[in-house]
Short mmCIF file of C-alpha atoms in Angstrom, two decimals:
data_model
loop_
_atom_site.label_atom_id
_atom_site.label_comp_id
_atom_site.label_asym_id
_atom_site.label_seq_id
_atom_site.Cartn_x
_atom_site.Cartn_y
_atom_site.Cartn_z
CA LEU A 1 68.26 3.75 75.03
CA GLY A 2 71.19 2.51 77.91
CA VAL A 3 70.66 4.70 81.00
CA GLU A 4 73.91 6.94 80.13
CA MET A 5 71.30 8.18 77.04
CA GLN A 6 68.31 8.39 79.30
CA SER A 7 69.88 10.77 81.41
CA THR A 8 71.13 12.92 78.64
CA GLY A 9 68.66 13.36 76.73
CA GLU A 10 70.90 11.78 73.29
CA VAL A 11 68.34 11.09 70.48
CA ALA A 12 69.27 8.51 67.14
CA CYS A 13 67.56 8.79 64.26
CA PHE A 14 67.62 7.93 60.46
CA GLY A 15 67.02 9.11 57.75
CA GLN A 16 67.56 9.09 54.30
CA ASN A 17 70.14 11.85 54.45
CA GLN A 18 72.21 14.22 56.58
CA TYR A 19 69.13 16.08 57.02
CA GLU A 20 65.99 14.85 57.18
CA ALA A 21 67.68 12.34 60.17
CA PHE A 22 69.25 15.43 62.07
CA LEU A 23 66.33 17.13 62.18
CA LYS A 24 64.13 14.00 63.11
CA ALA A 25 66.69 14.09 66.16
CA MET A 26 65.91 18.48 66.41
CA ILE A 27 62.27 17.23 66.89
CA SER A 28 61.99 14.07 68.98
CA ALA A 29 64.66 16.48 71.41
CA GLY A 30 61.94 19.02 71.47
CA PHE A 31 63.29 21.81 68.89
CA LYS A 32 59.86 23.30 66.76
CA LEU A 33 60.92 23.21 62.76
CA PRO A 34 60.20 27.39 62.47
CA ALA A 35 57.84 28.31 60.72
CA LYS A 36 57.91 32.80 59.64
CA ASN A 37 60.04 34.50 62.40
CA ILE A 38 63.99 34.08 63.00
CA LEU A 39 65.93 36.16 65.07
CA ILE A 40 69.48 36.60 64.41
CA SER A 41 71.80 37.26 66.89
CA ILE A 42 75.79 36.53 65.76
CA GLY A 43 79.02 38.53 68.65
CA PRO A 44 81.69 37.33 66.00
CA SER A 45 82.77 38.91 62.88
CA GLN A 46 84.29 36.16 61.69
CA GLN A 47 80.60 33.98 62.37
CA LYS A 48 78.44 36.80 60.95
CA ASN A 49 80.49 36.08 57.30
CA GLU A 50 79.83 32.44 58.33
CA ILE A 51 75.94 32.77 58.59
CA LEU A 52 75.33 35.15 55.99
CA GLN A 53 74.89 32.90 53.11
CA TYR A 54 72.14 30.59 55.36
CA ALA A 55 70.56 33.69 56.56
CA ARG A 56 69.87 34.33 52.55
CA MET A 57 68.86 30.90 52.60
CA LEU A 58 65.99 32.00 54.77
CA VAL A 59 64.80 34.54 53.92
CA ASP A 60 64.55 32.67 50.30
CA MET A 61 62.66 29.71 52.00
CA GLY A 62 60.21 32.74 53.62
CA PHE A 63 60.78 33.21 56.72
CA GLN A 64 61.26 37.13 58.05
CA ILE A 65 64.50 37.28 59.23
CA PHE A 66 65.42 39.29 62.94
CA ALA A 67 68.10 40.72 63.86
CA THR A 68 69.97 42.48 66.96
CA LYS A 69 71.52 45.87 65.16
CA SER A 70 75.25 45.12 64.41
CA THR A 71 73.59 41.64 63.29
CA ALA A 72 71.35 43.75 60.96
CA GLU A 73 73.58 45.74 59.30
CA PHE A 74 75.97 43.27 59.08
CA LEU A 75 72.88 41.46 57.33
CA LYS A 76 72.06 44.45 55.14
CA MET A 77 75.05 45.91 54.36
CA GLN A 78 77.25 42.40 53.58
CA GLY A 79 74.15 40.64 52.39
CA GLY A 80 71.82 42.82 50.85
CA LEU A 81 69.39 41.11 53.27
CA ASP A 82 66.86 44.78 53.10
CA SER A 83 63.95 42.98 54.48
CA CYS A 84 66.13 42.18 57.52
CA ILE A 85 64.08 44.31 60.71
CA ALA A 86 66.16 44.86 63.50
CA VAL A 87 65.69 44.20 66.95
CA TYR A 88 66.81 46.28 69.95
CA LYS A 89 68.83 43.98 72.80
CA PRO A 90 67.38 43.03 76.16
CA HIS A 91 68.82 46.32 78.41
CA VAL A 92 67.52 49.15 75.88
CA ARG A 93 63.81 50.10 76.79
CA ARG A 94 62.86 50.22 73.14
CA GLU A 95 60.31 48.17 70.66
CA PRO A 96 60.92 46.11 68.85
CA ASN A 97 62.85 45.15 71.48
CA VAL A 98 64.30 41.43 71.95
CA LEU A 99 62.44 40.51 74.88
CA THR A 100 58.99 41.58 74.13
CA MET A 101 58.73 39.41 70.81
CA LEU A 102 60.02 36.70 73.15
CA LYS A 103 57.29 37.38 75.39
CA THR A 104 54.40 37.79 72.76
CA GLY A 105 55.37 34.72 71.22
CA LYS A 106 56.45 35.76 68.10
CA LEU A 107 59.47 35.12 67.18
CA ASP A 108 59.94 30.97 66.09
CA LEU A 109 63.73 30.37 66.45
CA VAL A 110 66.46 32.33 67.82
CA ILE A 111 69.60 31.62 66.92
CA ASN A 112 72.56 33.38 69.65
CA VAL A 113 75.91 32.54 69.52
CA PRO A 114 77.86 34.63 71.77
CA ASP A 115 80.76 36.73 71.90
CA SER A 116 83.02 35.69 74.52
CA MET A 117 84.45 38.27 76.94
CA ASP A 118 81.72 41.90 76.32
CA SER A 119 80.47 42.26 79.37
CA GLN A 120 77.59 43.80 78.58
CA ALA A 121 77.09 41.52 75.79
CA LEU A 122 76.97 38.43 77.97
CA SER A 123 73.90 40.03 79.96
CA ASP A 124 71.89 40.78 76.67
CA GLY A 125 72.44 37.46 75.68
CA PHE A 126 72.55 35.65 78.49
CA ALA A 127 68.34 37.78 79.20
CA MET A 128 67.91 36.89 75.06
CA ARG A 129 68.66 32.88 75.86
CA ARG A 130 66.75 33.18 78.93
CA ALA A 131 63.87 34.81 77.29
CA ALA A 132 63.89 32.50 74.66
CA VAL A 133 63.57 29.07 76.83
CA ASP A 134 61.16 31.13 79.38
CA SER A 135 58.80 31.92 76.28
CA GLY A 136 59.81 28.11 74.75
CA THR A 137 60.67 29.14 71.68
CA PRO A 138 63.89 26.85 70.55
CA LEU A 139 67.05 28.57 70.91
CA LEU A 140 70.77 27.60 68.77
CA VAL A 141 74.12 28.81 70.50
CA ASP A 142 76.54 27.21 68.05
CA ILE A 143 77.46 29.03 65.07
CA LYS A 144 77.56 25.35 63.15
CA ALA A 145 73.94 24.07 64.82
CA ALA A 146 72.84 26.79 63.36
CA ILE A 147 73.48 26.31 59.95
CA LEU A 148 72.69 22.54 59.93
CA VAL A 149 69.80 22.85 61.25
CA ILE A 150 69.53 25.69 58.54
CA MET A 151 70.76 23.51 55.64
CA SER A 152 68.04 20.83 56.66
CA LEU A 153 64.87 23.06 56.66
CA GLN A 154 66.78 24.10 52.75
CA ARG A 155 66.28 20.85 51.90
CA LYS A 156 63.13 20.58 53.39
CA TRP A 157 61.54 23.48 51.43
CA SER A 158 63.01 22.52 48.77
CA ARG A 159 61.80 19.07 48.61
CA GLU A 160 58.38 20.26 49.76
CA SER A 161 58.22 22.87 47.35
CA THR A 162 58.31 20.69 43.92
CA GLY A 163 55.56 18.04 45.37
CA ARG A 164 58.61 15.66 46.11
CA GLN A 165 58.08 14.24 49.32
CA PHE A 166 61.11 14.75 52.55
CA TRP A 167 60.02 12.79 55.86
CA SER A 168 60.24 8.76 55.29
CA TYR A 169 59.43 6.65 57.31
CA GLN A 170 60.67 3.29 56.89
CA SER A 171 61.74 0.65 59.67
CA TRP A 172 65.46 0.14 60.96
CA GLN A 173 65.75 -2.23 58.73
CA GLU A 174 65.04 -0.57 55.45
CA TYR A 175 67.56 2.11 56.89
CA VAL A 176 70.79 -0.12 57.58
CA GLU A 177 70.49 -3.12 55.46
CA PRO A 178 72.13 -2.97 52.20
CA ARG A 179 69.15 -3.06 49.18
CA GLU A 180 70.34 -5.48 47.93
CA SER A 181 69.66 -8.12 50.78
CA ILE A 182 65.75 -6.64 51.84
CA SER A 183 65.28 -7.23 48.02
CA HIS A 184 66.90 -10.82 48.12
CA LEU A 185 64.00 -10.55 51.74
CA ALA A 186 61.37 -9.26 49.73
CA SER A 187 61.85 -12.33 46.86
CA SER A 188 62.45 -15.39 49.21
CA ALA A 189 59.24 -14.72 51.00
#
């Protein structure tokens, strides 16, 4: 890697498709794949609509969804996700509270897309994101990255649940060279 890539922590990974390559890149950058519990806290209404079908995917894969009050209400009312469990934001001194769940390691992933200008949301969102980082819980703050992670997890889950392999391990040449040239090299050896 060049100096520029090393200093910003960029990684490049190959896979059979974008989902495998993306998950490999995320893992190589320190992202831990969620096992069970995922918190979703989305501020903007438009982005709540965007995440809805992907939240359903998470439930279909067996994940337990936790969400802050307005996100939980939206997921239940608009998406029929009755299994979604509402949790309190950091500054509300009631349980179940996001901070307690993060401090005790009960969450495997936090998806927190903040609303831009609400001062209470900013301080709650900041506390939530800070607690996720402090507890070593993977954190996604961009809706497009969150959607791609969920799509990639779904692709991995669907392949593995039917007994097929998701991860591929090949040389760089096998990923980038046309298959004919690889076949040609093998036959000439």
